[in-house]
PDB file of C-alpha atoms in Angstrom:
ATOM      1  CA  MET A 180      -9.259 -25.082 -17.322  1.00 49.00           C
ATOM      2  CA  ARG A 181      -9.305 -21.760 -19.320  1.00 59.00           C
ATOM      3  CA  GLY A 182     -11.385 -18.871 -18.067  1.00 58.00           C
ATOM      4  CA  LYS A 183     -14.308 -19.130 -20.566  1.00 60.00           C
ATOM      5  CA  GLU A 184     -14.793 -22.733 -19.991  1.00 61.00           C
ATOM      6  CA  PHE A 185     -15.240 -22.090 -16.284  1.00 63.00           C
ATOM      7  CA  ILE A 186     -17.963 -19.652 -16.793  1.00 64.00           C
ATOM      8  CA  VAL A 187     -19.733 -22.197 -19.287  1.00 60.00           C
ATOM      9  CA  CYS A 188     -19.756 -24.830 -16.378  1.00 62.00           C
ATOM     10  CA  SER A 189     -20.613 -22.655 -13.441  1.00 71.00           C
ATOM     11  CA  MET A 190     -23.187 -20.032 -14.765  1.00 82.00           C
ATOM     12  CA  LYS A 191     -25.219 -19.099 -17.876  1.00 85.00           C
ATOM     13  CA  THR A 192     -23.661 -15.772 -19.241  1.00 86.00           C
ATOM     14  CA  LEU A 193     -26.175 -12.717 -20.044  1.00 88.00           C
ATOM     15  CA  GLU A 194     -23.578 -10.036 -21.236  1.00 92.00           C
ATOM     16  CA  GLU A 195     -19.935  -9.445 -21.372  1.00 93.00           C
ATOM     17  CA  TRP A 196     -18.679  -6.164 -20.274  1.00 95.00           C
ATOM     18  CA  ASP A 197     -15.576  -3.804 -21.554  1.00 95.00           C
ATOM     19  CA  GLN A 198     -14.664  -6.319 -24.032  1.00 93.00           C
ATOM     20  CA  GLN A 199     -13.209  -3.431 -26.049  1.00 94.00           C
ATOM     21  CA  LEU A 200     -10.605  -2.399 -23.664  1.00 95.00           C
ATOM     22  CA  ILE A 201      -7.152  -3.442 -24.768  1.00 94.00           C
ATOM     23  CA  SER A 202      -3.624  -2.849 -23.462  1.00 95.00           C
ATOM     24  CA  THR A 203      -1.012  -0.141 -24.877  1.00 94.00           C
ATOM     25  CA  ASN A 204       2.484  -0.101 -23.774  1.00 96.00           C
ATOM     26  CA  PRO A 205       2.822   2.844 -21.639  1.00 95.00           C
ATOM     27  CA  LEU A 206       6.433   2.414 -20.661  1.00 95.00           C
ATOM     28  CA  GLY A 207       7.679   1.448 -24.030  1.00 95.00           C
ATOM     29  CA  PHE A 208       8.486  -1.956 -22.895  1.00 96.00           C
ATOM     30  CA  PRO A 209      10.572  -3.804 -25.608  1.00 96.00           C
ATOM     31  CA  ASP A 210       8.441  -6.694 -27.333  1.00 96.00           C
ATOM     32  CA  TYR A 211       5.178  -6.209 -25.047  1.00 96.00           C
ATOM     33  CA  ILE A 212       2.862  -5.611 -27.842  1.00 96.00           C
ATOM     34  CA  GLU A 213       4.157  -8.331 -29.904  1.00 96.00           C
ATOM     35  CA  LYS A 214       3.531 -10.662 -26.763  1.00 96.00           C
ATOM     36  CA  LEU A 215       0.105  -9.610 -26.380  1.00 96.00           C
ATOM     37  CA  GLU A 216      -0.871  -9.806 -30.083  1.00 96.00           C
ATOM     38  CA  LYS A 217       0.445 -13.389 -29.762  1.00 96.00           C
ATOM     39  CA  ASP A 218      -1.647 -14.154 -26.355  1.00 95.00           C
ATOM     40  CA  ARG A 219      -4.754 -12.650 -28.309  1.00 95.00           C
ATOM     41  CA  VAL A 220      -4.232 -15.198 -31.148  1.00 95.00           C
ATOM     42  CA  LYS A 221      -3.509 -17.961 -28.637  1.00 94.00           C
ATOM     43  CA  THR A 222      -6.342 -17.534 -26.444  1.00 92.00           C
ATOM     44  CA  GLY A 223      -9.160 -15.794 -28.608  1.00 91.00           C
ATOM     45  CA  LEU A 224      -9.316 -13.219 -25.652  1.00 92.00           C
ATOM     46  CA  ASN A 225      -8.516  -9.361 -25.628  1.00 93.00           C
ATOM     47  CA  GLU A 226      -7.102  -9.362 -22.076  1.00 95.00           C
ATOM     48  CA  GLY A 227      -6.517 -12.006 -19.159  1.00 95.00           C
ATOM     49  CA  VAL A 228     -10.148 -11.132 -17.535  1.00 95.00           C
ATOM     50  CA  VAL A 229     -13.426 -11.813 -18.773  1.00 93.00           C
ATOM     51  CA  THR A 230     -16.224  -9.559 -16.998  1.00 95.00           C
ATOM     52  CA  GLY A 231     -20.044  -9.701 -17.294  1.00 94.00           C
ATOM     53  CA  LYS A 232     -23.303 -10.637 -16.018  1.00 94.00           C
ATOM     54  CA  GLY A 233     -24.438 -14.049 -15.610  1.00 93.00           C
ATOM     55  CA  LEU A 234     -26.726 -16.466 -14.078  1.00 93.00           C
ATOM     56  CA  ILE A 235     -26.239 -19.253 -11.209  1.00 92.00           C
ATOM     57  CA  ASP A 236     -29.157 -21.395 -11.132  1.00 90.00           C
ATOM     58  CA  GLY A 237     -31.445 -18.488 -12.001  1.00 91.00           C
ATOM     59  CA  GLN A 238     -30.010 -15.727  -9.908  1.00 93.00           C
ATOM     60  CA  ALA A 239     -28.424 -13.020 -11.725  1.00 93.00           C
ATOM     61  CA  THR A 240     -24.559 -11.980 -10.612  1.00 94.00           C
ATOM     62  CA  ALA A 241     -21.856  -9.891 -11.920  1.00 95.00           C
ATOM     63  CA  PHE A 242     -18.465 -12.042 -12.627  1.00 94.00           C
ATOM     64  CA  SER A 243     -14.671 -11.622 -13.373  1.00 95.00           C
ATOM     65  CA  VAL A 244     -13.101 -14.569 -14.613  1.00 94.00           C
ATOM     66  CA  MET A 245      -9.116 -14.362 -14.810  1.00 95.00           C
ATOM     67  CA  ASP A 246      -7.573 -16.387 -17.566  1.00 93.00           C
ATOM     68  CA  ALA A 247      -3.841 -17.494 -16.569  1.00 92.00           C
ATOM     69  CA  SER A 248      -3.177 -18.630 -20.258  1.00 93.00           C
ATOM     70  CA  PHE A 249      -3.098 -14.832 -21.361  1.00 94.00           C
ATOM     71  CA  ARG A 250       0.149 -13.332 -19.944  1.00 95.00           C
ATOM     72  CA  MET A 251      -0.140 -15.557 -16.910  1.00 94.00           C
ATOM     73  CA  GLY A 252      -3.080 -13.755 -15.880  1.00 94.00           C
ATOM     74  CA  SER A 253      -0.892 -10.992 -14.857  1.00 96.00           C
ATOM     75  CA  MET A 254      -2.697  -8.048 -13.916  1.00 97.00           C
ATOM     76  CA  GLY A 255      -1.934  -4.789 -15.747  1.00 96.00           C
ATOM     77  CA  SER A 256      -3.752  -1.500 -16.141  1.00 97.00           C
ATOM     78  CA  VAL A 257      -6.645  -3.375 -18.428  1.00 97.00           C
ATOM     79  CA  ILE A 258      -7.172  -6.112 -16.152  1.00 97.00           C
ATOM     80  CA  GLY A 259      -7.461  -3.792 -12.943  1.00 97.00           C
ATOM     81  CA  GLU A 260      -9.939  -1.771 -14.938  1.00 97.00           C
ATOM     82  CA  LYS A 261     -12.176  -4.361 -16.032  1.00 97.00           C
ATOM     83  CA  ILE A 262     -12.302  -5.732 -12.690  1.00 98.00           C
ATOM     84  CA  ALA A 263     -13.165  -2.232 -10.992  1.00 98.00           C
ATOM     85  CA  ARG A 264     -15.668  -1.567 -13.642  1.00 98.00           C
ATOM     86  CA  ALA A 265     -17.287  -4.879 -12.831  1.00 97.00           C
ATOM     87  CA  VAL A 266     -17.571  -4.103  -9.172  1.00 97.00           C
ATOM     88  CA  GLU A 267     -18.913  -0.735 -10.088  1.00 97.00           C
ATOM     89  CA  HIS A 268     -21.492  -2.000 -12.578  1.00 97.00           C
ATOM     90  CA  ALA A 269     -22.582  -4.672  -9.589  1.00 96.00           C
ATOM     91  CA  ARG A 270     -22.889  -1.687  -7.162  1.00 96.00           C
ATOM     92  CA  GLU A 271     -25.200   0.279  -9.677  1.00 96.00           C
ATOM     93  CA  GLN A 272     -27.457  -2.647 -10.620  1.00 95.00           C
ATOM     94  CA  SER A 273     -27.249  -4.194  -7.067  1.00 94.00           C
ATOM     95  CA  LEU A 274     -25.879  -7.456  -7.887  1.00 95.00           C
ATOM     96  CA  PRO A 275     -23.424  -9.637  -6.161  1.00 96.00           C
ATOM     97  CA  PHE A 276     -19.892  -9.906  -7.424  1.00 96.00           C
ATOM     98  CA  ILE A 277     -17.910 -13.289  -7.685  1.00 96.00           C
ATOM     99  CA  ILE A 278     -14.654 -13.415  -8.897  1.00 96.00           C
ATOM    100  CA  PHE A 279     -12.425 -16.451 -10.084  1.00 95.00           C
ATOM    101  CA  THR A 280      -9.034 -15.339  -9.805  1.00 96.00           C
ATOM    102  CA  ALA A 281      -5.776 -16.795 -11.529  1.00 95.00           C
ATOM    103  CA  SER A 282      -2.597 -14.843 -11.855  1.00 96.00           C
ATOM    104  CA  GLY A 283       1.126 -14.777 -11.588  1.00 94.00           C
ATOM    105  CA  GLY A 284       1.023 -11.426  -9.904  1.00 94.00           C
ATOM    106  CA  ALA A 285       1.334  -7.891 -11.449  1.00 95.00           C
ATOM    107  CA  ARG A 286       2.401  -7.325 -14.994  1.00 96.00           C
ATOM    108  CA  MET A 287       6.123  -6.291 -15.270  1.00 95.00           C
ATOM    109  CA  GLN A 288       5.762  -4.550 -18.389  1.00 96.00           C
ATOM    110  CA  GLU A 289       3.505  -2.202 -17.359  1.00 97.00           C
ATOM    111  CA  GLY A 290       5.522  -1.262 -14.052  1.00 94.00           C
ATOM    112  CA  VAL A 291       4.342   0.848 -11.320  1.00 96.00           C
ATOM    113  CA  LEU A 292       0.891   1.228 -13.536  1.00 96.00           C
ATOM    114  CA  SER A 293       0.375  -2.466 -12.582  1.00 96.00           C
ATOM    115  CA  LEU A 294       0.654  -1.775  -8.959  1.00 96.00           C
ATOM    116  CA  MET A 295      -1.732   0.865  -9.220  1.00 96.00           C
ATOM    117  CA  GLN A 296      -4.387  -1.596  -9.903  1.00 97.00           C
ATOM    118  CA  MET A 297      -4.282  -3.196  -6.476  1.00 97.00           C
ATOM    119  CA  SER A 298      -5.651   0.037  -4.800  1.00 97.00           C
ATOM    120  CA  LYS A 299      -8.098   0.925  -7.641  1.00 97.00           C
ATOM    121  CA  THR A 300      -9.579  -2.468  -7.331  1.00 98.00           C
ATOM    122  CA  SER A 301      -9.465  -2.454  -3.702  1.00 98.00           C
ATOM    123  CA  VAL A 302     -11.413   1.282  -3.218  1.00 98.00           C
ATOM    124  CA  ALA A 303     -14.054  -0.050  -5.744  1.00 98.00           C
ATOM    125  CA  ILE A 304     -14.441  -3.155  -3.791  1.00 98.00           C
ATOM    126  CA  ASN A 305     -14.487  -1.235  -0.674  1.00 97.00           C
ATOM    127  CA  ARG A 306     -17.433   1.187  -1.814  1.00 97.00           C
ATOM    128  CA  PHE A 307     -19.187  -2.023  -3.208  1.00 97.00           C
ATOM    129  CA  SER A 308     -19.060  -3.530   0.187  1.00 96.00           C
ATOM    130  CA  GLN A 309     -19.999  -0.538   2.199  1.00 96.00           C
ATOM    131  CA  GLU A 310     -23.370  -0.177   0.445  1.00 95.00           C
ATOM    132  CA  GLY A 311     -23.904  -4.089   1.125  1.00 94.00           C
ATOM    133  CA  GLY A 312     -22.771  -5.794  -1.920  1.00 95.00           C
ATOM    134  CA  LEU A 313     -21.652  -9.368  -1.602  1.00 96.00           C
ATOM    135  CA  MET A 314     -18.367 -10.422  -3.048  1.00 97.00           C
ATOM    136  CA  ILE A 315     -17.432 -13.924  -3.306  1.00 97.00           C
ATOM    137  CA  SER A 316     -13.741 -14.824  -4.113  1.00 97.00           C
ATOM    138  CA  VAL A 317     -12.787 -17.940  -5.695  1.00 96.00           C
ATOM    139  CA  MET A 318      -9.145 -18.535  -5.793  1.00 96.00           C
ATOM    140  CA  THR A 319      -7.661 -21.135  -8.539  1.00 94.00           C
ATOM    141  CA  HIS A 320      -4.079 -22.099  -9.236  1.00 93.00           C
ATOM    142  CA  PRO A 321      -2.140 -19.905  -9.140  1.00 95.00           C
ATOM    143  CA  THR A 322      -3.433 -16.702  -7.440  1.00 96.00           C
ATOM    144  CA  THR A 323      -0.250 -14.932  -6.417  1.00 96.00           C
ATOM    145  CA  GLY A 324       1.536 -11.387  -6.175  1.00 95.00           C
ATOM    146  CA  GLY A 325      -0.489  -8.176  -6.240  1.00 95.00           C
ATOM    147  CA  VAL A 326      -3.755 -10.217  -7.015  1.00 97.00           C
ATOM    148  CA  SER A 327      -3.416 -12.136  -3.923  1.00 96.00           C
ATOM    149  CA  ALA A 328      -2.550  -9.164  -1.960  1.00 96.00           C
ATOM    150  CA  SER A 329      -5.515  -7.029  -3.153  1.00 97.00           C
ATOM    151  CA  PHE A 330      -9.186  -8.049  -4.506  1.00 97.00           C
ATOM    152  CA  ALA A 331      -8.510 -12.150  -4.360  1.00 97.00           C
ATOM    153  CA  SER A 332      -8.613 -11.658  -0.518  1.00 96.00           C
ATOM    154  CA  LEU A 333     -11.324  -9.109  -0.454  1.00 97.00           C
ATOM    155  CA  GLY A 334     -14.409 -11.343  -0.334  1.00 97.00           C
ATOM    156  CA  ASP A 335     -16.987 -11.455   2.286  1.00 96.00           C
ATOM    157  CA  TYR A 336     -16.469 -15.191   1.289  1.00 97.00           C
ATOM    158  CA  ASN A 337     -12.693 -16.258   0.269  1.00 97.00           C
ATOM    159  CA  PHE A 338     -12.650 -19.822  -1.201  1.00 97.00           C
ATOM    160  CA  ALA A 339     -10.137 -21.682  -2.857  1.00 96.00           C
ATOM    161  CA  GLU A 340      -9.704 -24.949  -5.250  1.00 95.00           C
ATOM    162  CA  PRO A 341      -7.970 -27.856  -3.645  1.00 96.00           C
ATOM    163  CA  GLY A 342      -4.240 -27.643  -4.255  1.00 95.00           C
ATOM    164  CA  ALA A 343      -4.152 -24.210  -5.722  1.00 95.00           C
ATOM    165  CA  LEU A 344      -0.838 -21.916  -5.019  1.00 96.00           C
ATOM    166  CA  ILE A 345      -1.771 -18.875  -3.101  1.00 96.00           C
ATOM    167  CA  GLY A 346       0.705 -16.504  -2.002  1.00 95.00           C
ATOM    168  CA  PHE A 347       2.296 -13.182  -2.352  1.00 94.00           C
ATOM    169  CA  ALA A 348       5.907 -13.675  -2.901  1.00 92.00           C
ATOM    170  CA  GLY A 349       7.346 -16.934  -4.100  1.00 90.00           C
ATOM    171  CA  ARG A 350       9.118 -19.831  -1.954  1.00 91.00           C
ATOM    172  CA  ARG A 351      12.473 -19.281  -3.029  1.00 91.00           C
ATOM    173  CA  ILE A 352      12.375 -15.390  -2.557  1.00 92.00           C
ATOM    174  CA  ILE A 353      11.193 -16.035   1.060  1.00 94.00           C
ATOM    175  CA  GLU A 354      13.711 -19.066   1.784  1.00 94.00           C
ATOM    176  CA  GLN A 355      16.442 -16.939   0.453  1.00 94.00           C
ATOM    177  CA  THR A 356      15.688 -13.733   2.509  1.00 94.00           C
ATOM    178  CA  THR A 357      14.546 -15.590   5.873  1.00 94.00           C
ATOM    179  CA  ARG A 358      17.289 -18.353   5.358  1.00 94.00           C
ATOM    180  CA  GLU A 359      14.819 -20.806   6.720  1.00 92.00           C
ATOM    181  CA  LYS A 360      13.443 -23.953   5.262  1.00 93.00           C
ATOM    182  CA  LEU A 361       9.536 -23.713   4.382  1.00 93.00           C
ATOM    183  CA  PRO A 362       7.053 -26.539   4.939  1.00 93.00           C
ATOM    184  CA  ASP A 363       6.405 -28.569   1.702  1.00 92.00           C
ATOM    185  CA  ASP A 364       2.672 -27.749   1.641  1.00 93.00           C
ATOM    186  CA  PHE A 365       3.674 -23.816   2.075  1.00 94.00           C
ATOM    187  CA  GLN A 366       1.194 -21.456   0.251  1.00 95.00           C
ATOM    188  CA  THR A 367      -1.185 -24.370  -1.031  1.00 96.00           C
ATOM    189  CA  ALA A 368      -4.881 -23.883  -0.481  1.00 96.00           C
ATOM    190  CA  GLU A 369      -4.902 -26.509   2.240  1.00 96.00           C
ATOM    191  CA  PHE A 370      -2.151 -24.592   4.400  1.00 96.00           C
ATOM    192  CA  LEU A 371      -3.747 -21.362   4.150  1.00 96.00           C
ATOM    193  CA  PHE A 372      -7.146 -23.104   5.186  1.00 96.00           C
ATOM    194  CA  LYS A 373      -5.477 -24.679   7.884  1.00 95.00           C
ATOM    195  CA  HIS A 374      -4.234 -21.232   9.078  1.00 96.00           C
ATOM    196  CA  GLY A 375      -7.289 -19.573   9.133  1.00 95.00           C
ATOM    197  CA  GLN A 376      -7.006 -17.521   5.739  1.00 96.00           C
ATOM    198  CA  LEU A 377      -9.788 -19.463   3.524  1.00 97.00           C
ATOM    199  CA  ASP A 378     -13.142 -20.013   4.524  1.00 97.00           C
ATOM    200  CA  ARG A 379     -13.552 -23.136   2.543  1.00 96.00           C
ATOM    201  CA  VAL A 380     -11.657 -25.106   0.160  1.00 97.00           C
ATOM    202  CA  VAL A 381     -14.058 -26.199  -2.474  1.00 95.00           C
ATOM    203  CA  HIS A 382     -13.577 -28.526  -5.536  1.00 93.00           C
ATOM    204  CA  ARG A 383     -14.895 -27.343  -8.837  1.00 89.00           C
ATOM    205  CA  HIS A 384     -17.538 -29.820  -9.142  1.00 88.00           C
ATOM    206  CA  ASP A 385     -18.985 -28.529  -5.950  1.00 91.00           C
ATOM    207  CA  LEU A 386     -18.819 -25.002  -6.614  1.00 91.00           C
ATOM    208  CA  LYS A 387     -21.929 -24.419  -8.582  1.00 91.00           C
ATOM    209  CA  PRO A 388     -24.547 -25.584  -5.858  1.00 93.00           C
ATOM    210  CA  LEU A 389     -22.456 -23.786  -3.287  1.00 95.00           C
ATOM    211  CA  LEU A 390     -22.519 -20.381  -4.841  1.00 94.00           C
ATOM    212  CA  ALA A 391     -26.148 -20.724  -5.918  1.00 94.00           C
ATOM    213  CA  THR A 392     -27.162 -21.716  -2.375  1.00 95.00           C
ATOM    214  CA  ILE A 393     -25.041 -18.479  -0.946  1.00 96.00           C
ATOM    215  CA  LEU A 394     -26.463 -16.118  -3.422  1.00 95.00           C
ATOM    216  CA  LYS A 395     -30.004 -17.766  -2.419  1.00 94.00           C
ATOM    217  CA  MET A 396     -29.429 -16.908   1.293  1.00 94.00           C
ATOM    218  CA  HIS A 397     -28.264 -13.309   0.493  1.00 93.00           C
ATOM    219  CA  GLN A 398     -31.068 -12.336  -1.360  1.00 85.00           C
ATOM    220  CA  LYS A 399     -32.630  -8.830   0.060  1.00 65.00           C
ATOM    221  CA  GLY A 400     -35.206  -9.644   2.759  1.00 48.00           C
ATOM    222  CA  GLY A 401     -34.572 -13.559   2.671  1.00 45.00           C
ATOM    223  CA  ALA A 402     -34.971 -15.858   0.147  1.00 43.00           C
ATOM    224  CA  HIS A 403     -38.921 -16.004  -0.452  1.00 45.00           C
ATOM    225  CA  GLN A 404     -39.612 -12.002  -0.715  1.00 39.00           C
TER     226      GLN A 404
ATOM    227  CA  MET B 253     -42.549 -43.347  15.627  1.00 59.00           C
ATOM    228  CA  LYS B 254     -42.327 -47.111  13.566  1.00 60.00           C
ATOM    229  CA  LEU B 255     -45.941 -47.694  14.870  1.00 61.00           C
ATOM    230  CA  LYS B 256     -47.152 -44.403  13.797  1.00 64.00           C
ATOM    231  CA  ARG B 257     -45.837 -44.891  10.303  1.00 62.00           C
ATOM    232  CA  PHE B 258     -47.553 -48.410  10.168  1.00 60.00           C
ATOM    233  CA  THR B 259     -50.686 -47.162  11.467  1.00 61.00           C
ATOM    234  CA  LYS B 260     -50.646 -44.713   8.673  1.00 63.00           C
ATOM    235  CA  ASP B 261     -49.933 -47.435   6.103  1.00 61.00           C
ATOM    236  CA  SER B 262     -52.064 -50.164   6.881  1.00 63.00           C
ATOM    237  CA  GLU B 263     -55.628 -51.206   7.896  1.00 62.00           C
ATOM    238  CA  ILE B 264     -55.262 -51.884  11.567  1.00 67.00           C
ATOM    239  CA  ASP B 265     -55.377 -48.934  13.797  1.00 70.00           C
ATOM    240  CA  LEU B 266     -53.202 -48.733  16.551  1.00 72.00           C
ATOM    241  CA  SER B 267     -53.722 -44.953  17.441  1.00 76.00           C
ATOM    242  CA  ASP B 268     -55.395 -45.945  20.819  1.00 81.00           C
ATOM    243  CA  GLU B 269     -52.284 -48.031  21.804  1.00 81.00           C
ATOM    244  CA  ILE B 270     -49.801 -45.382  20.565  1.00 82.00           C
ATOM    245  CA  LYS B 271     -51.485 -42.530  22.576  1.00 85.00           C
ATOM    246  CA  THR B 272     -51.160 -44.766  25.727  1.00 88.00           C
ATOM    247  CA  LEU B 273     -47.358 -45.331  24.945  1.00 87.00           C
ATOM    248  CA  GLU B 274     -46.687 -41.780  24.369  1.00 88.00           C
ATOM    249  CA  LYS B 275     -48.241 -41.056  27.611  1.00 90.00           C
ATOM    250  CA  ARG B 276     -46.169 -43.665  29.345  1.00 89.00           C
ATOM    251  CA  LEU B 277     -43.135 -42.224  27.966  1.00 89.00           C
ATOM    252  CA  ALA B 278     -43.791 -38.750  28.869  1.00 89.00           C
ATOM    253  CA  LEU B 279     -44.743 -39.667  32.466  1.00 89.00           C
ATOM    254  CA  LEU B 280     -41.319 -41.885  32.565  1.00 88.00           C
ATOM    255  CA  GLU B 281     -39.358 -38.839  31.272  1.00 86.00           C
ATOM    256  CA  GLU B 282     -40.822 -36.747  33.616  1.00 85.00           C
ATOM    257  CA  ASP B 283     -39.896 -39.209  36.313  1.00 84.00           C
ATOM    258  CA  VAL B 284     -36.395 -39.742  35.211  1.00 83.00           C
ATOM    259  CA  TYR B 285     -35.428 -35.994  34.413  1.00 84.00           C
ATOM    260  CA  GLY B 286     -37.574 -34.573  37.202  1.00 83.00           C
ATOM    261  CA  ASN B 287     -35.611 -36.243  40.131  1.00 83.00           C
ATOM    262  CA  LEU B 288     -32.215 -36.107  38.919  1.00 86.00           C
ATOM    263  CA  LYS B 289     -29.344 -35.658  41.421  1.00 88.00           C
ATOM    264  CA  PRO B 290     -26.632 -33.084  40.887  1.00 91.00           C
ATOM    265  CA  TRP B 291     -24.210 -35.916  40.252  1.00 92.00           C
ATOM    266  CA  ASP B 292     -26.688 -37.239  37.662  1.00 89.00           C
ATOM    267  CA  ARG B 293     -26.737 -33.793  35.888  1.00 89.00           C
ATOM    268  CA  VAL B 294     -22.863 -33.621  35.738  1.00 91.00           C
ATOM    269  CA  GLN B 295     -22.799 -37.240  34.289  1.00 89.00           C
ATOM    270  CA  MET B 296     -25.624 -36.161  31.593  1.00 87.00           C
ATOM    271  CA  ALA B 297     -23.627 -33.025  30.612  1.00 85.00           C
ATOM    272  CA  ARG B 298     -20.737 -35.333  30.295  1.00 85.00           C
ATOM    273  CA  HIS B 299     -22.090 -38.022  28.403  1.00 85.00           C
ATOM    274  CA  PRO B 300     -20.221 -38.846  25.089  1.00 83.00           C
ATOM    275  CA  GLU B 301     -23.295 -39.457  23.120  1.00 83.00           C
ATOM    276  CA  ARG B 302     -24.977 -36.383  24.044  1.00 86.00           C
ATOM    277  CA  PRO B 303     -25.625 -34.244  20.813  1.00 88.00           C
ATOM    278  CA  THR B 304     -23.466 -31.488  19.958  1.00 90.00           C
ATOM    279  CA  THR B 305     -23.962 -28.268  17.563  1.00 92.00           C
ATOM    280  CA  LEU B 306     -23.252 -30.055  14.479  1.00 92.00           C
ATOM    281  CA  ASP B 307     -26.233 -32.591  15.327  1.00 92.00           C
ATOM    282  CA  TYR B 308     -28.540 -29.749  16.467  1.00 94.00           C
ATOM    283  CA  ILE B 309     -27.748 -27.974  13.315  1.00 95.00           C
ATOM    284  CA  GLN B 310     -28.643 -30.875  11.090  1.00 94.00           C
ATOM    285  CA  GLU B 311     -32.128 -31.389  12.908  1.00 95.00           C
ATOM    286  CA  ILE B 312     -32.869 -27.846  12.740  1.00 96.00           C
ATOM    287  CA  PHE B 313     -31.400 -26.254   9.775  1.00 97.00           C
ATOM    288  CA  THR B 314     -31.039 -26.663   6.150  1.00 96.00           C
ATOM    289  CA  ASP B 315     -28.426 -25.990   3.312  1.00 96.00           C
ATOM    290  CA  PHE B 316     -26.090 -25.275   6.432  1.00 97.00           C
ATOM    291  CA  ILE B 317     -22.625 -24.108   5.014  1.00 97.00           C
ATOM    292  CA  GLU B 318     -19.790 -24.280   7.517  1.00 96.00           C
ATOM    293  CA  PHE B 319     -16.954 -21.652   7.404  1.00 96.00           C
ATOM    294  CA  HIS B 320     -13.812 -21.623   8.879  1.00 96.00           C
ATOM    295  CA  GLY B 321     -10.636 -19.659  10.164  1.00 94.00           C
ATOM    296  CA  ASP B 322     -10.200 -16.358  11.693  1.00 94.00           C
ATOM    297  CA  ARG B 323      -8.354 -14.840   8.645  1.00 92.00           C
ATOM    298  CA  TYR B 324      -5.386 -14.360  10.989  1.00 93.00           C
ATOM    299  CA  PHE B 325      -3.666 -17.572  11.855  1.00 92.00           C
ATOM    300  CA  GLY B 326      -5.950 -20.573  12.552  1.00 94.00           C
ATOM    301  CA  ASP B 327      -8.880 -22.383  13.128  1.00 93.00           C
ATOM    302  CA  ASP B 328     -10.878 -23.207  16.434  1.00 91.00           C
ATOM    303  CA  PRO B 329     -12.404 -26.731  15.987  1.00 90.00           C
ATOM    304  CA  ALA B 330     -14.357 -26.084  19.479  1.00 91.00           C
ATOM    305  CA  ILE B 331     -16.469 -23.430  17.258  1.00 93.00           C
ATOM    306  CA  VAL B 332     -18.500 -24.020  14.515  1.00 94.00           C
ATOM    307  CA  ALA B 333     -20.024 -21.419  12.323  1.00 95.00           C
ATOM    308  CA  GLY B 334     -21.671 -21.196   9.247  1.00 96.00           C
ATOM    309  CA  ILE B 335     -25.023 -19.822   7.374  1.00 96.00           C
ATOM    310  CA  ALA B 336     -28.008 -21.841   6.907  1.00 97.00           C
ATOM    311  CA  PHE B 337     -31.769 -21.450   6.252  1.00 96.00           C
ATOM    312  CA  TYR B 338     -34.092 -21.992   9.192  1.00 95.00           C
ATOM    313  CA  LYS B 339     -37.347 -22.816   7.478  1.00 92.00           C
ATOM    314  CA  ASP B 340     -37.268 -19.919   4.716  1.00 89.00           C
ATOM    315  CA  PHE B 341     -35.050 -17.533   6.692  1.00 92.00           C
ATOM    316  CA  PRO B 342     -31.225 -17.227   6.111  1.00 94.00           C
ATOM    317  CA  VAL B 343     -29.328 -17.319   9.324  1.00 95.00           C
ATOM    318  CA  THR B 344     -26.027 -17.371  10.877  1.00 96.00           C
ATOM    319  CA  VAL B 345     -25.328 -20.280  13.099  1.00 96.00           C
ATOM    320  CA  ILE B 346     -22.569 -20.258  15.679  1.00 96.00           C
ATOM    321  CA  GLY B 347     -22.167 -23.040  18.439  1.00 95.00           C
ATOM    322  CA  HIS B 348     -19.768 -24.876  20.634  1.00 92.00           C
ATOM    323  CA  GLN B 349     -18.432 -28.143  19.429  1.00 90.00           C
ATOM    324  CA  ARG B 350     -17.302 -30.482  22.138  1.00 82.00           C
ATOM    325  CA  GLU B 351     -15.519 -33.598  21.431  1.00 73.00           C
ATOM    326  CA  LYS B 352     -17.642 -36.763  20.863  1.00 65.00           C
ATOM    327  CA  ILE B 353     -15.382 -39.317  22.389  1.00 59.00           C
ATOM    328  CA  ARG B 354     -13.532 -38.455  25.239  1.00 57.00           C
ATOM    329  CA  ARG B 355      -9.792 -39.152  24.656  1.00 55.00           C
ATOM    330  CA  LYS B 356      -8.349 -41.881  26.998  1.00 54.00           C
ATOM    331  CA  THR B 357      -5.604 -40.265  28.981  1.00 49.00           C
TER     332      THR B 357
END
């Protein structure tokens, strides 16, 4: 499912943030601009993440939804910036922050600038968290590389969809480096759950009531004040 | 309990009888639980049907959401934890979860 459809089924969108941000080609990487343009036409999105404010069961929340159909959801400067800004908005407006991740990792065409996004988003989330902000991360298939190693794993609650691939380096790289055969379910949501890395594995159908209940429990001063 | 509901729903008033029965139950409970020998207590504590944390949670709290894992390497089934509502208050619940059915070893 595409990112936008995800929003439609889980919440009511009130506003979208930073839609105007568009990637440039800071390293002069061959064909990068053309590839971006192609994906813009293909997906109708400016970048691989949509951020904004929405309602889940009448409760306001900030959200970021990544879309793997745009450059495999790879994280370049714009994705990092939009997510960091969404967290900042959530902090300023005292909203919870929910992120749906889907990413192949850092965007290679932006080189080290892509890796910078890991620290930028993490710092923003840390500040948000220090001030008591609630963050829920929902990892969808696939959530890998620099995304899994930064904001995707930084939720107060970390959830994942059944069967989602979640990891840092891929299976082949690890097998070749360690010269060991990895288990078949390696880097699946269920494997991570079994090894204590996820709080819950939750199917898309059950997601909305779960998020709504958690938001209700985390309202300031209890649910009825 | 059944009788209580019956009384509510029907014309026949059984509340007097219910009161007598409840009194008898209270007396019996006092009699049984008040005179437990040490070994009886041990057997009660080990009773396979004794309620566990998850049973209590079901009775006491609403909207319980269980969370798992230590975010390092594993999950401990002997401890259950999560968040829930107690009446209208959001609370964190943690408890031991012993095995329901004893393994035959």
